[in-house]
Amino acid sequence: MIAELVEYSYYNKLSLVLLMPLIIVFLMCMVDLLRTKLLFKSLFSNQYFYKYPHDSVNTLSLYQVLVFLYMSVVLALFLMFLLCDKTYIYQQFFEAFRSAFYISSSFFIVKYLVSEFLYQFSNKKLHFKQMLILETSYLTVVLLVVFLLLSCVFLHLDYYDSLRNILLIIALLTYFIRFIVLVLNNKNLLSGKVLHIILYLCTLEIVPFVYLFKSYIE
Protein backbone atom coordinates (compact mmCIF):
# COMPACT_ATOMS: atom_id res chain seq x y z
CA MET A 1 0.00 0.00 0.00
CA ILE A 2 2.77 2.42 0.95
CA ALA A 3 4.73 1.51 -2.18
CA GLU A 4 1.66 2.21 -4.30
CA LEU A 5 1.22 5.60 -2.63
CA VAL A 6 4.86 6.48 -3.24
CA GLU A 7 4.56 5.48 -6.88
CA TYR A 8 1.34 7.47 -7.25
CA SER A 9 3.00 10.50 -5.64
CA TYR A 10 6.03 10.23 -7.93
CA TYR A 11 3.98 10.15 -11.12
CA ASN A 12 1.82 13.04 -9.92
CA LYS A 13 4.91 15.16 -9.29
CA LEU A 14 6.49 14.05 -12.55
CA SER A 15 3.35 14.95 -14.49
CA LEU A 16 3.33 18.45 -13.02
CA VAL A 17 6.97 19.06 -13.89
CA LEU A 18 6.71 17.59 -17.40
CA LEU A 19 3.71 19.80 -18.03
CA MET A 20 5.70 22.93 -17.24
CA PRO A 21 7.66 23.13 -20.53
CA LEU A 22 4.48 22.34 -22.47
CA ILE A 23 2.58 25.09 -20.67
CA ILE A 24 5.43 27.53 -21.29
CA VAL A 25 5.47 26.67 -25.00
CA PHE A 26 1.70 27.14 -25.07
CA LEU A 27 2.14 30.60 -23.52
CA MET A 28 4.82 31.37 -26.10
CA CYS A 29 2.31 30.46 -28.80
CA MET A 30 -0.27 32.71 -27.17
CA VAL A 31 2.18 35.61 -27.14
CA ASP A 32 3.42 35.05 -30.71
CA LEU A 33 2.36 31.91 -32.57
CA LEU A 34 4.34 32.55 -35.75
CA ARG A 35 7.50 33.32 -33.83
CA THR A 36 7.21 30.11 -31.83
CA LYS A 37 6.71 28.01 -34.96
CA LEU A 38 9.75 29.55 -36.61
CA LEU A 39 11.78 29.24 -33.42
CA PHE A 40 11.32 25.47 -33.23
CA LYS A 41 12.12 25.15 -36.93
CA SER A 42 15.26 27.26 -36.66
CA LEU A 43 17.69 24.34 -36.74
CA PHE A 44 16.42 23.47 -40.22
CA SER A 45 15.49 26.91 -41.50
CA ASN A 46 16.78 30.47 -41.08
CA GLN A 47 13.31 31.99 -41.40
CA TYR A 48 13.30 32.88 -37.70
CA PHE A 49 16.51 34.81 -38.15
CA TYR A 50 15.20 36.72 -41.17
CA LYS A 51 11.84 37.39 -39.54
CA TYR A 52 13.28 38.60 -36.23
CA PRO A 53 16.73 40.00 -37.06
CA HIS A 54 16.49 42.89 -34.61
CA ASP A 55 16.04 41.02 -31.36
CA SER A 56 18.21 42.73 -28.81
CA VAL A 57 20.37 41.09 -26.19
CA ASN A 58 20.12 44.07 -23.87
CA THR A 59 16.34 44.17 -23.49
CA LEU A 60 13.97 41.54 -22.17
CA SER A 61 10.48 40.95 -23.48
CA LEU A 62 7.79 38.65 -22.12
CA TYR A 63 8.56 36.23 -24.93
CA GLN A 64 12.25 36.11 -24.03
CA VAL A 65 11.37 35.49 -20.38
CA LEU A 66 9.22 32.53 -21.43
CA VAL A 67 12.06 31.14 -23.54
CA PHE A 68 14.36 31.53 -20.53
CA LEU A 69 11.93 29.60 -18.31
CA TYR A 70 11.50 26.88 -20.91
CA MET A 71 15.25 26.37 -21.26
CA SER A 72 15.78 26.49 -17.49
CA VAL A 73 13.14 23.82 -16.79
CA VAL A 74 14.42 21.43 -19.47
CA LEU A 75 18.03 21.91 -18.43
CA ALA A 76 17.00 21.29 -14.81
CA LEU A 77 15.53 17.93 -15.85
CA PHE A 78 18.77 17.09 -17.64
CA LEU A 79 20.81 18.03 -14.55
CA MET A 80 18.60 15.77 -12.43
CA PHE A 81 19.29 12.99 -14.87
CA LEU A 82 23.05 13.61 -14.63
CA LEU A 83 23.37 14.15 -10.90
CA CYS A 84 20.72 11.98 -9.23
CA ASP A 85 20.30 8.25 -9.08
CA LYS A 86 17.01 6.47 -9.70
CA THR A 87 16.15 6.00 -6.02
CA TYR A 88 16.65 9.65 -5.11
CA ILE A 89 14.59 10.85 -8.08
CA TYR A 90 11.82 8.42 -7.20
CA GLN A 91 11.70 9.41 -3.52
CA GLN A 92 12.66 13.10 -3.62
CA PHE A 93 11.58 14.26 -7.06
CA PHE A 94 10.52 17.82 -6.21
CA GLU A 95 13.58 18.44 -4.05
CA ALA A 96 15.86 17.24 -6.84
CA PHE A 97 14.06 19.33 -9.43
CA ARG A 98 14.09 22.47 -7.29
CA SER A 99 17.85 22.25 -6.72
CA ALA A 100 18.50 21.53 -10.39
CA PHE A 101 16.28 24.45 -11.44
CA TYR A 102 18.25 26.86 -9.25
CA ILE A 103 21.44 25.70 -10.94
CA SER A 104 20.06 25.83 -14.49
CA SER A 105 18.43 29.25 -14.10
CA SER A 106 21.62 30.62 -12.53
CA PHE A 107 23.59 29.20 -15.44
CA PHE A 108 21.43 30.96 -18.04
CA ILE A 109 21.50 34.21 -16.06
CA VAL A 110 25.31 34.10 -15.98
CA LYS A 111 25.37 33.30 -19.69
CA TYR A 112 23.05 36.23 -20.39
CA LEU A 113 25.22 38.61 -18.35
CA VAL A 114 28.38 37.42 -20.10
CA SER A 115 26.68 37.82 -23.49
CA GLU A 116 25.53 41.31 -22.53
CA PHE A 117 29.05 42.25 -21.44
CA LEU A 118 30.62 40.95 -24.65
CA TYR A 119 27.92 42.62 -26.74
CA GLN A 120 28.60 46.02 -25.20
CA PHE A 121 32.30 45.80 -26.02
CA SER A 122 31.96 44.18 -29.42
CA ASN A 123 33.11 46.14 -32.47
CA LYS A 124 30.64 44.27 -34.66
CA LYS A 125 27.46 44.53 -32.67
CA LEU A 126 25.15 43.60 -35.54
CA HIS A 127 26.95 40.35 -36.37
CA PHE A 128 27.33 39.50 -32.71
CA LYS A 129 23.64 40.07 -32.06
CA GLN A 130 22.65 37.95 -35.05
CA MET A 131 24.83 35.07 -33.92
CA LEU A 132 23.40 35.24 -30.41
CA ILE A 133 19.88 35.02 -31.81
CA LEU A 134 20.82 31.97 -33.87
CA GLU A 135 22.75 30.33 -31.05
CA THR A 136 19.82 30.70 -28.65
CA SER A 137 17.24 29.53 -31.18
CA TYR A 138 19.27 26.42 -32.02
CA LEU A 139 19.67 25.65 -28.31
CA THR A 140 15.90 25.86 -27.91
CA VAL A 141 15.43 23.13 -30.54
CA VAL A 142 18.14 20.92 -29.01
CA LEU A 143 16.48 21.20 -25.60
CA LEU A 144 13.17 20.11 -27.15
CA VAL A 145 14.82 16.88 -28.30
CA VAL A 146 16.40 16.43 -24.86
CA PHE A 147 13.04 17.04 -23.18
CA LEU A 148 11.32 14.34 -25.23
CA LEU A 149 14.06 11.84 -24.42
CA LEU A 150 14.05 12.72 -20.72
CA SER A 151 10.27 12.37 -20.54
CA CYS A 152 10.55 8.78 -21.76
CA VAL A 153 13.27 8.00 -19.22
CA PHE A 154 11.48 9.52 -16.22
CA LEU A 155 8.23 7.81 -17.18
CA HIS A 156 10.01 4.43 -17.32
CA LEU A 157 12.34 4.41 -14.33
CA ASP A 158 12.77 0.64 -14.58
CA TYR A 159 14.99 1.29 -17.60
CA TYR A 160 16.68 4.35 -16.08
CA ASP A 161 20.15 2.85 -15.64
CA SER A 162 20.23 1.07 -18.99
CA LEU A 163 19.09 4.18 -20.88
CA ARG A 164 21.31 6.62 -19.01
CA ASN A 165 24.50 6.28 -21.06
CA ILE A 166 22.57 6.18 -24.32
CA LEU A 167 20.72 9.39 -23.52
CA LEU A 168 23.90 11.16 -22.44
CA ILE A 169 25.58 10.29 -25.73
CA ILE A 170 22.52 11.36 -27.76
CA ALA A 171 22.30 14.66 -25.85
CA LEU A 172 25.98 15.48 -26.41
CA LEU A 173 25.81 14.51 -30.09
CA THR A 174 22.72 16.67 -30.56
CA TYR A 175 24.51 19.59 -28.94
CA PHE A 176 27.55 19.25 -31.22
CA ILE A 177 25.32 18.88 -34.28
CA ARG A 178 23.68 22.13 -33.26
CA PHE A 179 27.08 23.84 -33.11
CA ILE A 180 28.14 22.45 -36.50
CA VAL A 181 24.86 23.57 -38.10
CA LEU A 182 25.30 27.00 -36.53
CA VAL A 183 28.74 27.40 -38.10
CA LEU A 184 27.94 25.88 -41.50
CA ASN A 185 24.70 27.80 -42.01
CA ASN A 186 26.13 31.16 -41.02
CA LYS A 187 29.64 31.38 -42.42
CA ASN A 188 28.96 34.88 -43.70
CA LEU A 189 28.41 36.15 -40.16
CA LEU A 190 31.44 34.48 -38.63
CA SER A 191 34.28 36.96 -38.79
CA GLY A 192 37.30 36.14 -36.66
CA LYS A 193 36.30 37.92 -33.45
CA VAL A 194 32.64 36.94 -33.67
CA LEU A 195 33.63 33.30 -34.17
CA HIS A 196 35.88 33.45 -31.11
CA ILE A 197 33.05 34.90 -29.02
CA ILE A 198 30.57 32.24 -30.17
CA LEU A 199 33.12 29.52 -29.45
CA TYR A 200 33.58 31.02 -26.00
CA LEU A 201 29.84 31.00 -25.31
CA CYS A 202 29.47 27.42 -26.54
CA THR A 203 32.40 26.43 -24.33
CA LEU A 204 30.71 28.17 -21.42
CA GLU A 205 27.67 25.99 -22.08
CA ILE A 206 29.37 22.65 -22.56
CA VAL A 207 32.23 22.65 -20.01
CA PRO A 208 30.03 22.20 -16.90
CA PHE A 209 28.30 19.23 -18.52
CA VAL A 210 31.55 17.64 -19.67
CA TYR A 211 32.76 17.94 -16.07
CA LEU A 212 29.55 16.38 -14.76
CA PHE A 213 29.73 13.61 -17.34
CA LYS A 214 33.35 12.90 -16.38
CA SER A 215 32.37 12.75 -12.71
CA TYR A 216 29.49 10.42 -13.57
CA ILE A 217 31.56 7.89 -15.54
CA GLU A 218 34.26 7.88 -12.86
PDB file of C-alpha atoms in Angstrom:
ATOM      1  CA  MET A   1       0.000   0.000   0.000  1.00  0.00           C
ATOM      2  CA  ILE A   2       2.772   2.417   0.954  1.00  0.00           C
ATOM      3  CA  ALA A   3       4.727   1.511  -2.181  1.00  0.00           C
ATOM      4  CA  GLU A   4       1.665   2.208  -4.299  1.00  0.00           C
ATOM      5  CA  LEU A   5       1.217   5.599  -2.635  1.00  0.00           C
ATOM      6  CA  VAL A   6       4.865   6.485  -3.236  1.00  0.00           C
ATOM      7  CA  GLU A   7       4.564   5.478  -6.883  1.00  0.00           C
ATOM      8  CA  TYR A   8       1.342   7.470  -7.248  1.00  0.00           C
ATOM      9  CA  SER A   9       2.999  10.495  -5.636  1.00  0.00           C
ATOM     10  CA  TYR A  10       6.033  10.232  -7.934  1.00  0.00           C
ATOM     11  CA  TYR A  11       3.977  10.148 -11.115  1.00  0.00           C
ATOM     12  CA  ASN A  12       1.822  13.041  -9.921  1.00  0.00           C
ATOM     13  CA  LYS A  13       4.911  15.158  -9.287  1.00  0.00           C
ATOM     14  CA  LEU A  14       6.487  14.050 -12.550  1.00  0.00           C
ATOM     15  CA  SER A  15       3.345  14.952 -14.490  1.00  0.00           C
ATOM     16  CA  LEU A  16       3.327  18.452 -13.016  1.00  0.00           C
ATOM     17  CA  VAL A  17       6.970  19.059 -13.894  1.00  0.00           C
ATOM     18  CA  LEU A  18       6.707  17.591 -17.403  1.00  0.00           C
ATOM     19  CA  LEU A  19       3.706  19.800 -18.035  1.00  0.00           C
ATOM     20  CA  MET A  20       5.695  22.929 -17.235  1.00  0.00           C
ATOM     21  CA  PRO A  21       7.657  23.129 -20.527  1.00  0.00           C
ATOM     22  CA  LEU A  22       4.480  22.336 -22.465  1.00  0.00           C
ATOM     23  CA  ILE A  23       2.577  25.093 -20.673  1.00  0.00           C
ATOM     24  CA  ILE A  24       5.427  27.530 -21.287  1.00  0.00           C
ATOM     25  CA  VAL A  25       5.472  26.666 -25.001  1.00  0.00           C
ATOM     26  CA  PHE A  26       1.701  27.140 -25.070  1.00  0.00           C
ATOM     27  CA  LEU A  27       2.140  30.598 -23.520  1.00  0.00           C
ATOM     28  CA  MET A  28       4.824  31.367 -26.097  1.00  0.00           C
ATOM     29  CA  CYS A  29       2.306  30.464 -28.799  1.00  0.00           C
ATOM     30  CA  MET A  30      -0.270  32.713 -27.170  1.00  0.00           C
ATOM     31  CA  VAL A  31       2.177  35.612 -27.143  1.00  0.00           C
ATOM     32  CA  ASP A  32       3.419  35.054 -30.706  1.00  0.00           C
ATOM     33  CA  LEU A  33       2.361  31.913 -32.566  1.00  0.00           C
ATOM     34  CA  LEU A  34       4.338  32.547 -35.752  1.00  0.00           C
ATOM     35  CA  ARG A  35       7.500  33.323 -33.828  1.00  0.00           C
ATOM     36  CA  THR A  36       7.207  30.110 -31.830  1.00  0.00           C
ATOM     37  CA  LYS A  37       6.707  28.011 -34.959  1.00  0.00           C
ATOM     38  CA  LEU A  38       9.750  29.554 -36.605  1.00  0.00           C
ATOM     39  CA  LEU A  39      11.783  29.240 -33.420  1.00  0.00           C
ATOM     40  CA  PHE A  40      11.323  25.471 -33.227  1.00  0.00           C
ATOM     41  CA  LYS A  41      12.118  25.150 -36.931  1.00  0.00           C
ATOM     42  CA  SER A  42      15.259  27.259 -36.657  1.00  0.00           C
ATOM     43  CA  LEU A  43      17.692  24.337 -36.742  1.00  0.00           C
ATOM     44  CA  PHE A  44      16.416  23.467 -40.222  1.00  0.00           C
ATOM     45  CA  SER A  45      15.492  26.910 -41.504  1.00  0.00           C
ATOM     46  CA  ASN A  46      16.776  30.469 -41.079  1.00  0.00           C
ATOM     47  CA  GLN A  47      13.313  31.993 -41.401  1.00  0.00           C
ATOM     48  CA  TYR A  48      13.299  32.877 -37.701  1.00  0.00           C
ATOM     49  CA  PHE A  49      16.508  34.807 -38.150  1.00  0.00           C
ATOM     50  CA  TYR A  50      15.202  36.722 -41.173  1.00  0.00           C
ATOM     51  CA  LYS A  51      11.837  37.393 -39.545  1.00  0.00           C
ATOM     52  CA  TYR A  52      13.282  38.597 -36.226  1.00  0.00           C
ATOM     53  CA  PRO A  53      16.730  40.001 -37.059  1.00  0.00           C
ATOM     54  CA  HIS A  54      16.492  42.890 -34.614  1.00  0.00           C
ATOM     55  CA  ASP A  55      16.040  41.018 -31.358  1.00  0.00           C
ATOM     56  CA  SER A  56      18.212  42.730 -28.814  1.00  0.00           C
ATOM     57  CA  VAL A  57      20.367  41.089 -26.188  1.00  0.00           C
ATOM     58  CA  ASN A  58      20.123  44.072 -23.870  1.00  0.00           C
ATOM     59  CA  THR A  59      16.341  44.171 -23.495  1.00  0.00           C
ATOM     60  CA  LEU A  60      13.968  41.543 -22.166  1.00  0.00           C
ATOM     61  CA  SER A  61      10.479  40.954 -23.483  1.00  0.00           C
ATOM     62  CA  LEU A  62       7.791  38.655 -22.123  1.00  0.00           C
ATOM     63  CA  TYR A  63       8.562  36.232 -24.928  1.00  0.00           C
ATOM     64  CA  GLN A  64      12.249  36.112 -24.026  1.00  0.00           C
ATOM     65  CA  VAL A  65      11.375  35.488 -20.377  1.00  0.00           C
ATOM     66  CA  LEU A  66       9.215  32.529 -21.426  1.00  0.00           C
ATOM     67  CA  VAL A  67      12.057  31.139 -23.539  1.00  0.00           C
ATOM     68  CA  PHE A  68      14.361  31.527 -20.532  1.00  0.00           C
ATOM     69  CA  LEU A  69      11.931  29.603 -18.306  1.00  0.00           C
ATOM     70  CA  TYR A  70      11.497  26.879 -20.914  1.00  0.00           C
ATOM     71  CA  MET A  71      15.250  26.374 -21.262  1.00  0.00           C
ATOM     72  CA  SER A  72      15.782  26.487 -17.491  1.00  0.00           C
ATOM     73  CA  VAL A  73      13.143  23.825 -16.793  1.00  0.00           C
ATOM     74  CA  VAL A  74      14.416  21.428 -19.471  1.00  0.00           C
ATOM     75  CA  LEU A  75      18.029  21.914 -18.434  1.00  0.00           C
ATOM     76  CA  ALA A  76      17.002  21.286 -14.811  1.00  0.00           C
ATOM     77  CA  LEU A  77      15.534  17.926 -15.851  1.00  0.00           C
ATOM     78  CA  PHE A  78      18.774  17.093 -17.644  1.00  0.00           C
ATOM     79  CA  LEU A  79      20.809  18.030 -14.549  1.00  0.00           C
ATOM     80  CA  MET A  80      18.599  15.773 -12.434  1.00  0.00           C
ATOM     81  CA  PHE A  81      19.295  12.994 -14.873  1.00  0.00           C
ATOM     82  CA  LEU A  82      23.048  13.613 -14.632  1.00  0.00           C
ATOM     83  CA  LEU A  83      23.374  14.149 -10.896  1.00  0.00           C
ATOM     84  CA  CYS A  84      20.721  11.979  -9.230  1.00  0.00           C
ATOM     85  CA  ASP A  85      20.296   8.246  -9.084  1.00  0.00           C
ATOM     86  CA  LYS A  86      17.009   6.469  -9.702  1.00  0.00           C
ATOM     87  CA  THR A  87      16.154   5.997  -6.025  1.00  0.00           C
ATOM     88  CA  TYR A  88      16.650   9.650  -5.114  1.00  0.00           C
ATOM     89  CA  ILE A  89      14.593  10.853  -8.077  1.00  0.00           C
ATOM     90  CA  TYR A  90      11.823   8.422  -7.202  1.00  0.00           C
ATOM     91  CA  GLN A  91      11.696   9.412  -3.525  1.00  0.00           C
ATOM     92  CA  GLN A  92      12.660  13.101  -3.625  1.00  0.00           C
ATOM     93  CA  PHE A  93      11.575  14.257  -7.062  1.00  0.00           C
ATOM     94  CA  PHE A  94      10.516  17.821  -6.215  1.00  0.00           C
ATOM     95  CA  GLU A  95      13.584  18.441  -4.049  1.00  0.00           C
ATOM     96  CA  ALA A  96      15.864  17.235  -6.837  1.00  0.00           C
ATOM     97  CA  PHE A  97      14.058  19.326  -9.431  1.00  0.00           C
ATOM     98  CA  ARG A  98      14.093  22.465  -7.293  1.00  0.00           C
ATOM     99  CA  SER A  99      17.846  22.246  -6.715  1.00  0.00           C
ATOM    100  CA  ALA A 100      18.503  21.533 -10.393  1.00  0.00           C
ATOM    101  CA  PHE A 101      16.281  24.446 -11.441  1.00  0.00           C
ATOM    102  CA  TYR A 102      18.251  26.857  -9.249  1.00  0.00           C
ATOM    103  CA  ILE A 103      21.441  25.704 -10.942  1.00  0.00           C
ATOM    104  CA  SER A 104      20.058  25.832 -14.494  1.00  0.00           C
ATOM    105  CA  SER A 105      18.428  29.247 -14.098  1.00  0.00           C
ATOM    106  CA  SER A 106      21.623  30.622 -12.530  1.00  0.00           C
ATOM    107  CA  PHE A 107      23.595  29.200 -15.442  1.00  0.00           C
ATOM    108  CA  PHE A 108      21.434  30.960 -18.035  1.00  0.00           C
ATOM    109  CA  ILE A 109      21.503  34.211 -16.061  1.00  0.00           C
ATOM    110  CA  VAL A 110      25.307  34.103 -15.977  1.00  0.00           C
ATOM    111  CA  LYS A 111      25.375  33.296 -19.686  1.00  0.00           C
ATOM    112  CA  TYR A 112      23.053  36.232 -20.386  1.00  0.00           C
ATOM    113  CA  LEU A 113      25.221  38.615 -18.353  1.00  0.00           C
ATOM    114  CA  VAL A 114      28.381  37.420 -20.095  1.00  0.00           C
ATOM    115  CA  SER A 115      26.678  37.825 -23.489  1.00  0.00           C
ATOM    116  CA  GLU A 116      25.534  41.308 -22.532  1.00  0.00           C
ATOM    117  CA  PHE A 117      29.049  42.253 -21.440  1.00  0.00           C
ATOM    118  CA  LEU A 118      30.621  40.946 -24.652  1.00  0.00           C
ATOM    119  CA  TYR A 119      27.921  42.618 -26.740  1.00  0.00           C
ATOM    120  CA  GLN A 120      28.595  46.024 -25.204  1.00  0.00           C
ATOM    121  CA  PHE A 121      32.298  45.803 -26.017  1.00  0.00           C
ATOM    122  CA  SER A 122      31.965  44.185 -29.418  1.00  0.00           C
ATOM    123  CA  ASN A 123      33.109  46.143 -32.469  1.00  0.00           C
ATOM    124  CA  LYS A 124      30.645  44.272 -34.660  1.00  0.00           C
ATOM    125  CA  LYS A 125      27.458  44.532 -32.665  1.00  0.00           C
ATOM    126  CA  LEU A 126      25.150  43.599 -35.543  1.00  0.00           C
ATOM    127  CA  HIS A 127      26.952  40.347 -36.368  1.00  0.00           C
ATOM    128  CA  PHE A 128      27.335  39.501 -32.709  1.00  0.00           C
ATOM    129  CA  LYS A 129      23.637  40.066 -32.064  1.00  0.00           C
ATOM    130  CA  GLN A 130      22.654  37.953 -35.052  1.00  0.00           C
ATOM    131  CA  MET A 131      24.828  35.066 -33.922  1.00  0.00           C
ATOM    132  CA  LEU A 132      23.401  35.244 -30.407  1.00  0.00           C
ATOM    133  CA  ILE A 133      19.880  35.022 -31.815  1.00  0.00           C
ATOM    134  CA  LEU A 134      20.820  31.971 -33.873  1.00  0.00           C
ATOM    135  CA  GLU A 135      22.748  30.330 -31.048  1.00  0.00           C
ATOM    136  CA  THR A 136      19.824  30.701 -28.653  1.00  0.00           C
ATOM    137  CA  SER A 137      17.237  29.530 -31.182  1.00  0.00           C
ATOM    138  CA  TYR A 138      19.271  26.418 -32.016  1.00  0.00           C
ATOM    139  CA  LEU A 139      19.671  25.647 -28.313  1.00  0.00           C
ATOM    140  CA  THR A 140      15.898  25.856 -27.915  1.00  0.00           C
ATOM    141  CA  VAL A 141      15.435  23.134 -30.536  1.00  0.00           C
ATOM    142  CA  VAL A 142      18.135  20.923 -29.007  1.00  0.00           C
ATOM    143  CA  LEU A 143      16.475  21.197 -25.604  1.00  0.00           C
ATOM    144  CA  LEU A 144      13.171  20.113 -27.145  1.00  0.00           C
ATOM    145  CA  VAL A 145      14.820  16.879 -28.300  1.00  0.00           C
ATOM    146  CA  VAL A 146      16.396  16.429 -24.865  1.00  0.00           C
ATOM    147  CA  PHE A 147      13.035  17.042 -23.175  1.00  0.00           C
ATOM    148  CA  LEU A 148      11.318  14.339 -25.228  1.00  0.00           C
ATOM    149  CA  LEU A 149      14.062  11.839 -24.416  1.00  0.00           C
ATOM    150  CA  LEU A 150      14.051  12.717 -20.717  1.00  0.00           C
ATOM    151  CA  SER A 151      10.275  12.369 -20.544  1.00  0.00           C
ATOM    152  CA  CYS A 152      10.551   8.782 -21.763  1.00  0.00           C
ATOM    153  CA  VAL A 153      13.268   8.003 -19.216  1.00  0.00           C
ATOM    154  CA  PHE A 154      11.475   9.525 -16.218  1.00  0.00           C
ATOM    155  CA  LEU A 155       8.231   7.805 -17.184  1.00  0.00           C
ATOM    156  CA  HIS A 156      10.008   4.427 -17.323  1.00  0.00           C
ATOM    157  CA  LEU A 157      12.336   4.412 -14.326  1.00  0.00           C
ATOM    158  CA  ASP A 158      12.769   0.641 -14.578  1.00  0.00           C
ATOM    159  CA  TYR A 159      14.990   1.286 -17.597  1.00  0.00           C
ATOM    160  CA  TYR A 160      16.684   4.346 -16.081  1.00  0.00           C
ATOM    161  CA  ASP A 161      20.146   2.849 -15.643  1.00  0.00           C
ATOM    162  CA  SER A 162      20.228   1.071 -18.990  1.00  0.00           C
ATOM    163  CA  LEU A 163      19.094   4.183 -20.883  1.00  0.00           C
ATOM    164  CA  ARG A 164      21.306   6.621 -19.014  1.00  0.00           C
ATOM    165  CA  ASN A 165      24.503   6.283 -21.058  1.00  0.00           C
ATOM    166  CA  ILE A 166      22.569   6.178 -24.323  1.00  0.00           C
ATOM    167  CA  LEU A 167      20.720   9.388 -23.521  1.00  0.00           C
ATOM    168  CA  LEU A 168      23.901  11.159 -22.442  1.00  0.00           C
ATOM    169  CA  ILE A 169      25.577  10.294 -25.732  1.00  0.00           C
ATOM    170  CA  ILE A 170      22.525  11.364 -27.762  1.00  0.00           C
ATOM    171  CA  ALA A 171      22.296  14.664 -25.848  1.00  0.00           C
ATOM    172  CA  LEU A 172      25.978  15.476 -26.409  1.00  0.00           C
ATOM    173  CA  LEU A 173      25.807  14.507 -30.087  1.00  0.00           C
ATOM    174  CA  THR A 174      22.717  16.666 -30.563  1.00  0.00           C
ATOM    175  CA  TYR A 175      24.511  19.587 -28.938  1.00  0.00           C
ATOM    176  CA  PHE A 176      27.547  19.249 -31.216  1.00  0.00           C
ATOM    177  CA  ILE A 177      25.321  18.880 -34.284  1.00  0.00           C
ATOM    178  CA  ARG A 178      23.679  22.128 -33.260  1.00  0.00           C
ATOM    179  CA  PHE A 179      27.080  23.844 -33.112  1.00  0.00           C
ATOM    180  CA  ILE A 180      28.137  22.450 -36.504  1.00  0.00           C
ATOM    181  CA  VAL A 181      24.863  23.570 -38.103  1.00  0.00           C
ATOM    182  CA  LEU A 182      25.299  27.002 -36.530  1.00  0.00           C
ATOM    183  CA  VAL A 183      28.740  27.396 -38.095  1.00  0.00           C
ATOM    184  CA  LEU A 184      27.940  25.878 -41.502  1.00  0.00           C
ATOM    185  CA  ASN A 185      24.699  27.799 -42.009  1.00  0.00           C
ATOM    186  CA  ASN A 186      26.129  31.163 -41.023  1.00  0.00           C
ATOM    187  CA  LYS A 187      29.640  31.377 -42.421  1.00  0.00           C
ATOM    188  CA  ASN A 188      28.957  34.884 -43.705  1.00  0.00           C
ATOM    189  CA  LEU A 189      28.410  36.148 -40.156  1.00  0.00           C
ATOM    190  CA  LEU A 190      31.443  34.484 -38.635  1.00  0.00           C
ATOM    191  CA  SER A 191      34.276  36.959 -38.785  1.00  0.00           C
ATOM    192  CA  GLY A 192      37.304  36.143 -36.660  1.00  0.00           C
ATOM    193  CA  LYS A 193      36.303  37.924 -33.451  1.00  0.00           C
ATOM    194  CA  VAL A 194      32.639  36.941 -33.672  1.00  0.00           C
ATOM    195  CA  LEU A 195      33.631  33.297 -34.167  1.00  0.00           C
ATOM    196  CA  HIS A 196      35.875  33.448 -31.109  1.00  0.00           C
ATOM    197  CA  ILE A 197      33.046  34.897 -29.024  1.00  0.00           C
ATOM    198  CA  ILE A 198      30.568  32.235 -30.173  1.00  0.00           C
ATOM    199  CA  LEU A 199      33.123  29.521 -29.449  1.00  0.00           C
ATOM    200  CA  TYR A 200      33.584  31.018 -25.996  1.00  0.00           C
ATOM    201  CA  LEU A 201      29.836  31.003 -25.310  1.00  0.00           C
ATOM    202  CA  CYS A 202      29.474  27.424 -26.539  1.00  0.00           C
ATOM    203  CA  THR A 203      32.403  26.432 -24.335  1.00  0.00           C
ATOM    204  CA  LEU A 204      30.710  28.172 -21.419  1.00  0.00           C
ATOM    205  CA  GLU A 205      27.672  25.987 -22.080  1.00  0.00           C
ATOM    206  CA  ILE A 206      29.372  22.649 -22.559  1.00  0.00           C
ATOM    207  CA  VAL A 207      32.231  22.654 -20.013  1.00  0.00           C
ATOM    208  CA  PRO A 208      30.030  22.198 -16.902  1.00  0.00           C
ATOM    209  CA  PHE A 209      28.296  19.232 -18.518  1.00  0.00           C
ATOM    210  CA  VAL A 210      31.547  17.639 -19.666  1.00  0.00           C
ATOM    211  CA  TYR A 211      32.755  17.936 -16.071  1.00  0.00           C
ATOM    212  CA  LEU A 212      29.546  16.383 -14.760  1.00  0.00           C
ATOM    213  CA  PHE A 213      29.725  13.606 -17.342  1.00  0.00           C
ATOM    214  CA  LYS A 214      33.348  12.900 -16.379  1.00  0.00           C
ATOM    215  CA  SER A 215      32.370  12.755 -12.710  1.00  0.00           C
ATOM    216  CA  TYR A 216      29.492  10.418 -13.570  1.00  0.00           C
ATOM    217  CA  ILE A 217      31.562   7.885 -15.536  1.00  0.00           C
ATOM    218  CA  GLU A 218      34.265   7.875 -12.858  1.00  0.00           C
TER     219      GLU A 218
END
